[in-house]
Coordinates of C-alpha atoms in Angstrom, one line a residue:
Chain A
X20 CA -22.3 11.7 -28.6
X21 CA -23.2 9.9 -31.7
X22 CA -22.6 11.6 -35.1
X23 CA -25.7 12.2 -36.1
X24 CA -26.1 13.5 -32.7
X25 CA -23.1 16.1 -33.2
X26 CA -24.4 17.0 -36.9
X27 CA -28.1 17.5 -36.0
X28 CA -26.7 20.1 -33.0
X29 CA -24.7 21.6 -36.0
X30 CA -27.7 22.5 -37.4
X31 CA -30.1 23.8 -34.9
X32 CA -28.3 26.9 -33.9
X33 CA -27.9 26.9 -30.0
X34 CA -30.3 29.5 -29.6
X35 CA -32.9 27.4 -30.3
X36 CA -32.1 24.8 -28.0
X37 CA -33.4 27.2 -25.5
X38 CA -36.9 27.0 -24.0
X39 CA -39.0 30.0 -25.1
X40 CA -42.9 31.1 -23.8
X41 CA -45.7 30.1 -25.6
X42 CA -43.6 27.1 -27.6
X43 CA -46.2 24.6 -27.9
X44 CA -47.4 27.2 -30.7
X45 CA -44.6 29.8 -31.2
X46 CA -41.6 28.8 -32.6
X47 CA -39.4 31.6 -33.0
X48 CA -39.4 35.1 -32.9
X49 CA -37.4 37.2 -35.3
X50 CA -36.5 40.9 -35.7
X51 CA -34.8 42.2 -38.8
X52 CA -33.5 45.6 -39.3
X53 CA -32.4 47.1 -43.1
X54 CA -29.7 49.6 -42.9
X55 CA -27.7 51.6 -45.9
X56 CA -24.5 53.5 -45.4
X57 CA -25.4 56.7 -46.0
X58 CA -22.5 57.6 -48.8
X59 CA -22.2 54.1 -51.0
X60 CA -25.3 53.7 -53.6
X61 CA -27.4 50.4 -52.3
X62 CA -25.7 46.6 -53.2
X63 CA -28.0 45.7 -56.0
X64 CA -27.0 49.2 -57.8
X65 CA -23.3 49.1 -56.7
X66 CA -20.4 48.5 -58.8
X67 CA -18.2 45.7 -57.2
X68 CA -15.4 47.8 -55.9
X69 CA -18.3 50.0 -54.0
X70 CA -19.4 46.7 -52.4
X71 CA -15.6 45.1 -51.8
X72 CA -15.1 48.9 -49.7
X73 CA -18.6 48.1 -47.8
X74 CA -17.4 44.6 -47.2
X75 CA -14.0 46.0 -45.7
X76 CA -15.5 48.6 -43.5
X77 CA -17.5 46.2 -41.5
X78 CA -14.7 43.8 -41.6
X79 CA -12.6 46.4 -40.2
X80 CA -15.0 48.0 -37.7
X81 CA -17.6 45.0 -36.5
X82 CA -15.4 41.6 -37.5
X83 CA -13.9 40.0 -33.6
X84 CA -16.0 42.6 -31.8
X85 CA -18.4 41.7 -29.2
X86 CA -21.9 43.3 -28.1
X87 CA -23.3 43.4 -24.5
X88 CA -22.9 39.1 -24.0
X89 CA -23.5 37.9 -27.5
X90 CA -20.1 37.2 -27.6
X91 CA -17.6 38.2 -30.7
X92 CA -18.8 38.5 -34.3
X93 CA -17.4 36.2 -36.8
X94 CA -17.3 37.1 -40.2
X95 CA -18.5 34.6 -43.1
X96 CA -17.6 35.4 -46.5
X97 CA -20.5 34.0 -48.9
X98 CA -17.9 33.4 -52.0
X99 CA -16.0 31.4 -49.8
X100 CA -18.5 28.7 -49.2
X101 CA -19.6 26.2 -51.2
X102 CA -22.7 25.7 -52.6
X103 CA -24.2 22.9 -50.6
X104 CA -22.6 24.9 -47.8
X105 CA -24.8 28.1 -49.0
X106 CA -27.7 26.1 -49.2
X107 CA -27.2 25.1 -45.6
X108 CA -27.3 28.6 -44.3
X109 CA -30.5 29.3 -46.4
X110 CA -32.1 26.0 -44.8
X111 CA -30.7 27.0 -41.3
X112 CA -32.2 30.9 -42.2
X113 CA -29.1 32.7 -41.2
X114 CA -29.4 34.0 -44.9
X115 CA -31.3 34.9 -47.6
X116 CA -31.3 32.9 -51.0
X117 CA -30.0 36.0 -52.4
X118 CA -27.4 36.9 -50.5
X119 CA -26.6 33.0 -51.0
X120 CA -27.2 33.4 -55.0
X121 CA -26.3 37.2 -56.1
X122 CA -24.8 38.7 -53.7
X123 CA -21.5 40.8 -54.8
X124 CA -18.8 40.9 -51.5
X125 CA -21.8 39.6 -49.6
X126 CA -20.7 38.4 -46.3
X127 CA -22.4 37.4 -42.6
X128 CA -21.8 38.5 -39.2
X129 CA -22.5 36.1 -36.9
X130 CA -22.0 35.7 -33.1
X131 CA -21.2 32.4 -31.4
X132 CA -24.9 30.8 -30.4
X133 CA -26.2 32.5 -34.1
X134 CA -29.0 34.1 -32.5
X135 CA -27.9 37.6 -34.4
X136 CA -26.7 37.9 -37.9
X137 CA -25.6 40.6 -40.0
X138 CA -26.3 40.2 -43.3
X139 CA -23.3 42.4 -45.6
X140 CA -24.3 43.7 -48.8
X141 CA -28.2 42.2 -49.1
X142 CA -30.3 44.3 -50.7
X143 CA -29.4 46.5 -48.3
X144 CA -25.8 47.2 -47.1
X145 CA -26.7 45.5 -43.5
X146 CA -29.4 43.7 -42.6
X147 CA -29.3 43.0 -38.7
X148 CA -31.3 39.7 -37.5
X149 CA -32.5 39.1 -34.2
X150 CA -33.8 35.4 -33.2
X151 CA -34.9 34.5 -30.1
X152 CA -36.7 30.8 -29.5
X153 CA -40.8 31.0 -28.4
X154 CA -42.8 33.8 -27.9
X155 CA -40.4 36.8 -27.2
X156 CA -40.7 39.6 -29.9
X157 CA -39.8 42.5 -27.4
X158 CA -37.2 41.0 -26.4
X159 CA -35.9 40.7 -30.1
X160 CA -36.7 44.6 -30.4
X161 CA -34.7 45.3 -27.7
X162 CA -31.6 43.1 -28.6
X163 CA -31.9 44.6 -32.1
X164 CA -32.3 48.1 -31.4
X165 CA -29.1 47.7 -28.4
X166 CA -27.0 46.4 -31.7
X167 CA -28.6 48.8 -34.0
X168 CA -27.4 51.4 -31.8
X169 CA -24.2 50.1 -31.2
X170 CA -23.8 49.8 -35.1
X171 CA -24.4 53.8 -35.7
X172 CA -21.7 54.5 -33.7
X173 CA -19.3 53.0 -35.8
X174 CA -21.0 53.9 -39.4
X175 CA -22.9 56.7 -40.9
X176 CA -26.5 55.3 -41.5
X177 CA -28.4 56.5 -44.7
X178 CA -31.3 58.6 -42.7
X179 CA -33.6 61.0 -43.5
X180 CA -36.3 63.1 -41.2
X181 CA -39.2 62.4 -43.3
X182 CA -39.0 58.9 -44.7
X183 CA -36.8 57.8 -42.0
X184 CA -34.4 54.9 -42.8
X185 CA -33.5 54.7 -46.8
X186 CA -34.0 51.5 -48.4
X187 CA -33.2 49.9 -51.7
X188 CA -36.8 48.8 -51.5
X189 CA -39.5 51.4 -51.0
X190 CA -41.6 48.6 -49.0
X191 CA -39.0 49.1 -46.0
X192 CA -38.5 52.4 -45.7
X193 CA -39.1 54.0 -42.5
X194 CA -38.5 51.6 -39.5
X195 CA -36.5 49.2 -42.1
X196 CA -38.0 46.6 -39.4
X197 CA -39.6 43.3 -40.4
X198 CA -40.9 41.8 -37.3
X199 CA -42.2 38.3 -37.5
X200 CA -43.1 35.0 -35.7
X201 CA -42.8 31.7 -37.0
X202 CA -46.0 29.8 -35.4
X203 CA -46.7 25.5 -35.6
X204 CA -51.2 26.1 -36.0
X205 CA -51.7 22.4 -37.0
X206 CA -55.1 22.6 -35.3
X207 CA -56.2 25.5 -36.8
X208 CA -55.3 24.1 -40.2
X209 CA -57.0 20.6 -39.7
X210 CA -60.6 22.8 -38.8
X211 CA -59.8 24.9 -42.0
X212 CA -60.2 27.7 -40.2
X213 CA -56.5 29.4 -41.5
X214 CA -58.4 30.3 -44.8
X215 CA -60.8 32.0 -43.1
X216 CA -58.0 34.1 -40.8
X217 CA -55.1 34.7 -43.1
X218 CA -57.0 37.2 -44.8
X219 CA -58.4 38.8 -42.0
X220 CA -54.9 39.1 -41.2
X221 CA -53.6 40.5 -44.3
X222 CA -56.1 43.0 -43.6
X223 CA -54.5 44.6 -40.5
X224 CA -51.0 45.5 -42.7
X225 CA -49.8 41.9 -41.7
X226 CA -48.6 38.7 -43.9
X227 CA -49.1 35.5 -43.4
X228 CA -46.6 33.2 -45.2
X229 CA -45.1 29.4 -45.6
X230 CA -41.9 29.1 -43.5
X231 CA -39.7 29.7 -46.8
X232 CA -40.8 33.2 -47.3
X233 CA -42.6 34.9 -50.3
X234 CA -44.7 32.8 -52.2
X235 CA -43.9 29.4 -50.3
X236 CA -46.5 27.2 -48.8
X237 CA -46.8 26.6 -45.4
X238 CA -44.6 23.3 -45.1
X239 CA -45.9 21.0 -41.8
X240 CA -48.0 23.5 -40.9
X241 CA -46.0 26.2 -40.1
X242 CA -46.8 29.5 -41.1
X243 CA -44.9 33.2 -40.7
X244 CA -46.7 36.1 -39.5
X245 CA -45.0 39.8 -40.2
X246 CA -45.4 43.2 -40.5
X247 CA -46.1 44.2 -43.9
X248 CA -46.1 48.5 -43.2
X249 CA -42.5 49.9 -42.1
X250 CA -43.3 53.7 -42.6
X251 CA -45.7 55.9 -40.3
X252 CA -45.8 53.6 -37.4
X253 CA -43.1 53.3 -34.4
X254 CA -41.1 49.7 -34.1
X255 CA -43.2 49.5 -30.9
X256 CA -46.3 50.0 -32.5
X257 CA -45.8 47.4 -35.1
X258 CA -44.5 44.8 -32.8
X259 CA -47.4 45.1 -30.4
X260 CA -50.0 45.0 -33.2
X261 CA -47.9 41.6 -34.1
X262 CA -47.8 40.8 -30.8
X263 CA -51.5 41.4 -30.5
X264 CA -52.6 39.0 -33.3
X265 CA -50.0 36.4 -32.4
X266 CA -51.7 36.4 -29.2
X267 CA -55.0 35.9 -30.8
X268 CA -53.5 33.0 -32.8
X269 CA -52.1 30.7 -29.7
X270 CA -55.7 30.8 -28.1
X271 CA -57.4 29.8 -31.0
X272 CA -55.0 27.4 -31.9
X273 CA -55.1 26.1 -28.3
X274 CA -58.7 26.2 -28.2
X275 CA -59.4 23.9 -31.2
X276 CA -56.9 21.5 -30.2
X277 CA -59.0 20.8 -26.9
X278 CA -61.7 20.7 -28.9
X279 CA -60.5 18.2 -31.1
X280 CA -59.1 16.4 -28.0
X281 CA -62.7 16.3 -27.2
X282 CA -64.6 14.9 -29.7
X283 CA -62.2 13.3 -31.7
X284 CA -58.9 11.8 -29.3
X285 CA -59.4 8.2 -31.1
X286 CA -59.0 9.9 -34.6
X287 CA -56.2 12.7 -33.3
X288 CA -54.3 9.3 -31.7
X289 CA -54.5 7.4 -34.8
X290 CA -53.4 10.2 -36.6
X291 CA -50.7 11.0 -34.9
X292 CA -49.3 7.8 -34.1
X293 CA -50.0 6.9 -38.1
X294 CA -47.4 9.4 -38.7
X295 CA -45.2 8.5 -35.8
X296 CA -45.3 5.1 -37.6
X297 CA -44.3 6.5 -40.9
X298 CA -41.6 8.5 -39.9
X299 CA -40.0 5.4 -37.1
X300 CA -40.8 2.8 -40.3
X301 CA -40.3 4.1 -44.0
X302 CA -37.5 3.4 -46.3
X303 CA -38.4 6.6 -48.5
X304 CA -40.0 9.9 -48.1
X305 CA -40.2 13.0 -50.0
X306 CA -39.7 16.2 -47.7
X307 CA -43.7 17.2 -48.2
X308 CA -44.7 13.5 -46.3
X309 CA -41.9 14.2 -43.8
X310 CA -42.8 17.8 -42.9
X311 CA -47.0 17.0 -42.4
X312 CA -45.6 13.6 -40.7
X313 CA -43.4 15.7 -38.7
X314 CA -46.0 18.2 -37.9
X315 CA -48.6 15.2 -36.4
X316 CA -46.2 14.2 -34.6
X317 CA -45.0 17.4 -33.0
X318 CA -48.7 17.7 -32.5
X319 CA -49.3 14.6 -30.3
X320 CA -46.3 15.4 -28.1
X321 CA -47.8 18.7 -27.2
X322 CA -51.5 17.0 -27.0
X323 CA -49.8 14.8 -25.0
X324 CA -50.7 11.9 -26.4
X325 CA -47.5 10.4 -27.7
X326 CA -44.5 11.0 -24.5
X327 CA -40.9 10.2 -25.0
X328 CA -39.9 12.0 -28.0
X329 CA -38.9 15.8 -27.3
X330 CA -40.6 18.1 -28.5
X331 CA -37.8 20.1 -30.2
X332 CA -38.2 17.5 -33.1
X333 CA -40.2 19.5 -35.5
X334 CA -37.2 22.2 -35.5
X335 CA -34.5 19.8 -35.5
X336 CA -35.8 17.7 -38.5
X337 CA -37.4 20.2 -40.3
X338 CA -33.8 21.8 -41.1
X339 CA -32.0 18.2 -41.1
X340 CA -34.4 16.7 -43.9
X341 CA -33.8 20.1 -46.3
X342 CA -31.9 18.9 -49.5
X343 CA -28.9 20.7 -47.8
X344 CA -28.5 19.4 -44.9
X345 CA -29.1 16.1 -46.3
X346 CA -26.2 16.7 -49.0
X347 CA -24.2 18.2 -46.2
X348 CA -24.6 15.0 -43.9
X349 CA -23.9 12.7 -46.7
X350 CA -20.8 14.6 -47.8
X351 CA -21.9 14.9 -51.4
X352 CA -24.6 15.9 -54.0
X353 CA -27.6 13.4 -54.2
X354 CA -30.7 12.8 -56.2
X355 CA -33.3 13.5 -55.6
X356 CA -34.2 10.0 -55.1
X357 CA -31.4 9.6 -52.9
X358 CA -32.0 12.2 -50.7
X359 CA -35.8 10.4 -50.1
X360 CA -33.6 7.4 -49.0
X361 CA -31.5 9.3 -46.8
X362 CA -33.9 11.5 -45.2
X363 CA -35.9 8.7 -44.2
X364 CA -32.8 6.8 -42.8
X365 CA -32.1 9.9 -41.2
X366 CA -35.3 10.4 -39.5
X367 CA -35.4 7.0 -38.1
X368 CA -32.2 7.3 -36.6
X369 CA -33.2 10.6 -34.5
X370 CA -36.2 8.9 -33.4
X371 CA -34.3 5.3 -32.4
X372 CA -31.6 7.9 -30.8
X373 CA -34.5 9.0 -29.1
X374 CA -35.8 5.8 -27.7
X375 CA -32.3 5.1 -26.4
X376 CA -32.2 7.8 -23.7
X377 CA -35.9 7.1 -22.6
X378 CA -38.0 4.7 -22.3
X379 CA -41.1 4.7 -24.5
X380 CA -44.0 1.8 -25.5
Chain B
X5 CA -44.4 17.7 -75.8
X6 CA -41.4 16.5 -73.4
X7 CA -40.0 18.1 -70.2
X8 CA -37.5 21.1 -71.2
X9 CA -35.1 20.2 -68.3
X10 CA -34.7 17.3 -68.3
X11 CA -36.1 16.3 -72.0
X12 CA -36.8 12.8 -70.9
X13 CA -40.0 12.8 -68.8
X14 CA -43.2 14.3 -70.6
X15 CA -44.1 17.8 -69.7
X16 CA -46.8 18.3 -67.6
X17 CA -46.4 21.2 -66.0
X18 CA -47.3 24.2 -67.8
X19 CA -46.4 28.1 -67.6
X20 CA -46.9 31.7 -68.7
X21 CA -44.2 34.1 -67.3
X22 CA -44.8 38.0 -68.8
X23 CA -41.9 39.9 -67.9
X24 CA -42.4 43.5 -68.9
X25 CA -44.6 42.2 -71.6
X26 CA -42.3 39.4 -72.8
X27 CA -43.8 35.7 -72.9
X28 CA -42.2 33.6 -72.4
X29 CA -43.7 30.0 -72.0
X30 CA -42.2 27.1 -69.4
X31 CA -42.9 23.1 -69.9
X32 CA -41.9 21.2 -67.6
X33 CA -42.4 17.4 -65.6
X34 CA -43.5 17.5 -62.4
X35 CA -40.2 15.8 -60.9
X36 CA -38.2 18.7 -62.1
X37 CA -40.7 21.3 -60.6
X38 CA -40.7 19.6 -57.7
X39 CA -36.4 19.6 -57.7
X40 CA -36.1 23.9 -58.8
X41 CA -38.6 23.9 -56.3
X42 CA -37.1 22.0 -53.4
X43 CA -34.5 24.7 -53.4
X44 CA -35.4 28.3 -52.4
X45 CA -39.3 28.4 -53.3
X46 CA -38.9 31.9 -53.1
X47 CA -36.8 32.6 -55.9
X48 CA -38.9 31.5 -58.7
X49 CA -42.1 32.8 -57.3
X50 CA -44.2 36.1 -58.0
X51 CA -43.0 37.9 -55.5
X52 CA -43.9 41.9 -53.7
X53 CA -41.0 43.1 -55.6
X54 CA -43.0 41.9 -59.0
X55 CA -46.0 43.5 -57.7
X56 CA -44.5 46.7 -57.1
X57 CA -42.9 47.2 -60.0
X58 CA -45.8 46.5 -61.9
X59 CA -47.9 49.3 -59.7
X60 CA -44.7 51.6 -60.3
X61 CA -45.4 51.2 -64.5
X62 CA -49.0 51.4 -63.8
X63 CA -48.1 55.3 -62.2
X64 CA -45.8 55.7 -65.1
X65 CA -48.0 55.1 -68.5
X66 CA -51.2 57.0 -66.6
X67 CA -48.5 60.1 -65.3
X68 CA -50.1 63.4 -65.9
X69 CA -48.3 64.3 -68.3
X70 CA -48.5 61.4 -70.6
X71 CA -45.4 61.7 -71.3
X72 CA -43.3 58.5 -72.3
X73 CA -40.4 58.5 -70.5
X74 CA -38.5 55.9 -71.9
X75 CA -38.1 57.1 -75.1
X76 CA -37.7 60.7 -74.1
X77 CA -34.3 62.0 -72.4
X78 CA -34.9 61.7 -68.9
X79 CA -35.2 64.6 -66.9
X80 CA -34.9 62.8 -63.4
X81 CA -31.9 61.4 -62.7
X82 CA -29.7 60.6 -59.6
X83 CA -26.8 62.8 -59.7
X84 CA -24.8 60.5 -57.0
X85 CA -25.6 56.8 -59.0
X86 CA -27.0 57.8 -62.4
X87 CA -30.3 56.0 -61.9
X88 CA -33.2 57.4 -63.7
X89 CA -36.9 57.3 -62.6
X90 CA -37.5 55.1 -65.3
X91 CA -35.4 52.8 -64.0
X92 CA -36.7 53.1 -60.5
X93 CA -40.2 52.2 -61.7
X94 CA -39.2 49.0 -63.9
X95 CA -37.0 47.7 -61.0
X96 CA -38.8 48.8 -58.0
X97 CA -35.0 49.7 -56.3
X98 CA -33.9 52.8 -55.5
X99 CA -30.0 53.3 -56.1
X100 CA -28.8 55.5 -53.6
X101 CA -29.9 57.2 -50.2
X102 CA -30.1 60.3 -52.6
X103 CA -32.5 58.9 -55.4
X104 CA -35.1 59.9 -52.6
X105 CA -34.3 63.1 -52.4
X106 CA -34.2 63.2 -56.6
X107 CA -37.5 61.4 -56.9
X108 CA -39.2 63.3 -53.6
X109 CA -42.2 64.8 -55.3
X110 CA -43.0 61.1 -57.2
X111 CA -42.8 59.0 -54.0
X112 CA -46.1 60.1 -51.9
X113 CA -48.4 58.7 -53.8
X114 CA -46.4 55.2 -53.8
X115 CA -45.5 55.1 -50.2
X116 CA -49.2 56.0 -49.4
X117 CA -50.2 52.7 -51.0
X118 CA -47.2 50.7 -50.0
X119 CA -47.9 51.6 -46.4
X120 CA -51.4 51.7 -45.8
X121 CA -51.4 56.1 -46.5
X122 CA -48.8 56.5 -44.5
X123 CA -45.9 58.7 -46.0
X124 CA -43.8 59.9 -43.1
X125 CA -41.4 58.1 -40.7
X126 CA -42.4 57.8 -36.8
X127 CA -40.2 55.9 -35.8
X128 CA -36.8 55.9 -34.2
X129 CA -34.4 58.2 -34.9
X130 CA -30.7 57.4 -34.8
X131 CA -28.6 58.9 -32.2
X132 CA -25.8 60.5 -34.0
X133 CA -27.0 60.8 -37.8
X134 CA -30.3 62.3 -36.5
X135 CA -29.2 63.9 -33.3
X136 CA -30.4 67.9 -34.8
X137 CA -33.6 66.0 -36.1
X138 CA -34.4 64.7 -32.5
X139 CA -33.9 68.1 -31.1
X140 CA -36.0 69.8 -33.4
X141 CA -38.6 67.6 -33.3
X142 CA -39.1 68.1 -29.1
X143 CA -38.9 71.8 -29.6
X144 CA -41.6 71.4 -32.2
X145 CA -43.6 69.3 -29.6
X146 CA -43.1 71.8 -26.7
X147 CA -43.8 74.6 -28.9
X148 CA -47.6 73.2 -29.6
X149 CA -47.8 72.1 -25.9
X150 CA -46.7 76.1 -24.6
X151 CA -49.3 77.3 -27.0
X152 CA -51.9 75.1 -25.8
X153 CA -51.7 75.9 -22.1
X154 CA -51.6 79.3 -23.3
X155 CA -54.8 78.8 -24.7
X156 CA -56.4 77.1 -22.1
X157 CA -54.7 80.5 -19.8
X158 CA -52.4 77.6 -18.1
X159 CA -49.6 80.6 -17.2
X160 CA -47.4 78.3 -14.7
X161 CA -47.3 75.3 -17.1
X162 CA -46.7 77.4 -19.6
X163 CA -44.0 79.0 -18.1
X164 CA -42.6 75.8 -17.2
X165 CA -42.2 74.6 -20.8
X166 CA -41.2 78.0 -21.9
X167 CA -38.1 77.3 -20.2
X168 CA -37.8 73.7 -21.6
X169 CA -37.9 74.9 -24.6
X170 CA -34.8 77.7 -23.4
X171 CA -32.6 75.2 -21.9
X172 CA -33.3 72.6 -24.9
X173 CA -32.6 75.4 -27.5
X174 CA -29.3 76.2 -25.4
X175 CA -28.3 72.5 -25.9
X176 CA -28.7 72.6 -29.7
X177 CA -26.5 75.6 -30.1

């Protein structure tokens, strides 16, 4: 295994290596759960010494313990790390920029392949995160609720009969549960028909969001679908409504990439393999060019039109060519010029590493 | 005018930010943008949290009363963390499990448009903090269904959930 080899499987977490349903379209599926301790007031409110005893109790009661055959918890302390180390995570999104940034005693739980994290002192006290590669949201509900369970027998959850679970923030009260999916609709972008959707979407008590969260665009073409409504409707519920539109979503998307397979395969191939080229050829490129570069060509593999490269590159480089990564791989902090230089020099050595093992035209 | 973070390039970005009515005004290049933005996009940007706070004022200065509460001596406040409902409504937080209890008669009307009119929890109950509550919401369910078949003069199914109802209020004691 070559370096870059070993640092790019650092950081794709190993449950994304797996191959999930519907992954031409669906790139992950994620389940989050926000859960207080019922007798410390909520992080952002709490004096230090209130978080440090938070801190210790799940140290004490979840740290080396294993669920079902996740395999044992680790325990991360965020003050520990070092910034380009932080920044990682965030890239990698095992944690929030906040608990990265302004967390007090905030710390993460995390089992071997990282497909669950516990985020300690968030916004909330915990906040459990199931991820689970392709199409596979009740599958997610089911690992979460099995720790979520497992979790209440150890501490005393902040509940109450009417509003359900209690929240620092009144938009997650109830369930606490954000369910989302994180879907590549290039097709559906390129016949501008996401403007039309995304607020038909938003109209059904669903978001649609850029892969960064709040407020981001939707970098390479990847966009977040969640739940916006956590009280007055069951987990199920609001996972099969999300399921429902995601649903929706892959056939359309399929649907107008045939179509644009069938009127326009000259311009899809040049288009692709234009961006193939820049990728396999340039000496500098800003992280915008990479991701719609990286998006093409993540497009033509599925189209089938470009064979050899495996598909998995869109994840892989997406999180390797983030200003963290790229700091992390080179040891130190760069410009941002530099990290243009490097990114591309990283890119093209994935993809030579690439033509290596297979043999491509 | 020149960038203010870097003060080298010329500014050519330009902002407004209005924190609880504060201006404050932002110059900036477009290379420096671009950097606090290659970060965490989300931290700079207008987020829910922003929103809601805003609606939470908006409840505030229209309140029935008319009253203005940050001047006056607060009448709401958490007795476990010491937060007030003023505070609630600029930061959009709650402090504590109990502020919800505190603020209960306040929070209808801001769950109902947070969550599409919805203001109670359906969802799932936790096994041993909400064990009572999962019992008594059955024996509430049974309860309507025994006076339903009794309605509809359904005597045997009725009789069977009559003794549900027994054995499950057995359990509870």
């Amino acid at each position: 295994m070559s370096s870059l080899e070993r640092f790019m499987a650092d950081a794709v977490s190993p449950w994304m290596s797996a191959k999930g349903p519907d992954a031409d379209i669906v790139l992950s599926s994620r389940i989050r759960l926000a859960r207080n301790l019922h007798s410390y007031p909520f992080p952002i409110y709490a004096s230090s010494e209130t978080s440090l005893h938070v801190y210790n109790e799940l140290k004490e009661k979840v740290n080396g313990k294993s669920y079902s055959d996740l395999g044992k918890f680790d325990m991360v302390t965020i003050s520990e790390l070092n910034p380009i180390e932080k920044r990682a995570l965030v890239e990698k999104h095992m944690i929030s920029p906040y608990l990265a940034e302004d967390s007090v005693h905030g710390a993460l739980l995390i089992n071997e392949s990282e497909s669950v994290g516990i985020m300690i002192n968030e916004e909330d006290h915990l906040r459990i995160q199931c991820l689970f590669p392709g199409f596979q949201l009740n599958e997610a509900l089911t690992l979460a609720n099995g720790i979520d369970d497992w979790l209440e027998q150890k501490l005393d959850y902040a509940f109450d009969e009417k509003r359900g679970y209690l929240t620092s923030c009144p938009t997650n009260v109830g369930t606490g549960m954000r369910a989302s999916v994180m879907m590549h609709l290039p097709a559906l972008v390129m016949t501008q028909q996401m403007n039309r959707i995304a607020p038909a979407i938003n109209q059904l008590g669903l978001v649609v969001r850029g892969i960064y969260g709040e407020g981001s665009e939707a970098l390479g073409n990847v966009f977040q679908i969640s739940n916006q409504i956590t009280l007055g409707k069951s987990e199920q519920d609001i996972v099969e409504d999300l399921r429902g539109v995601a649903m929706q979503l892959i056939q359309q998307e399929r649907s107008a990439r045939k179509s644009l397979l069938d009127s326009l395969k000259i311009r899809m191939e040049d288009r692709v393999w234009r961006s193939y080229g820049t990728l396999a050829h340039s000496r500098v490129i800003q992280s915008k060019e990479a991701a719609t570069c990286l998006s093409d060509l993540r497009l033509g593999i599925d189209m089938g039109l470009i064979e050899g490269v495996s598909r998995e590159i869109l994840n892989e480089l997406m999180i390797l060519t983030q200003p963290g990564f790229l700091q992390q791989y080179a040891g130190k902090t760069l410009s941002s010029e530099e990290r243009d230089v490097l990114r591309a020099t990283l890119i093209r050595k994935r993809l030579k590493l690439e033509n290596k093992h297979e043999t491509s035209d | 005018m020149e960038c203010q973070e870097c003060h080298v390039r010329p500014a050519t970005l330009h902002f407004t930010k209005i924190v609880n009515g504060e201006k404050n005004e932002i110059h900036i290049c477009e290379q420096c943008a671009k950097e606090k933005g290659d970060f965490h996009p989300a931290s700079n940007s207008f987020s829910i949290h922003h929103l809601l706070s805003g609606l939470l004022g908006f409840e505030d200065s229209v309140g029935s009363q008319g009253a203005m509460p940050l001047q006056n001596e607060e009448p709401d406040k958490c007795p476990n963390c010491g937060m007030t409902y003023g505070q609630f409504t600029k930061s959009g937080k709650f402090g504590c499990s109990r502020c919800y209890e505190v603020f209960e008669e306040k929070l209808d009307p801001i769950f109902r448009r947070v969550h599409g009119g919805n203001v109670r929890h359906t969802g799932k109950i936790p096994k041993r903090a909400g064990s009572g509550i999962k019992v008594k919401q059955q024996l509430e369910e049974l309860r309507a269904r025994l006076q339903e078949h009794i309605r509809k003069e359904e005597f045997e199914k009725a009789a069977q959930v009559r003794d549900q109802i027994r054995s499950l209020e057995k359990k509870g004691e």
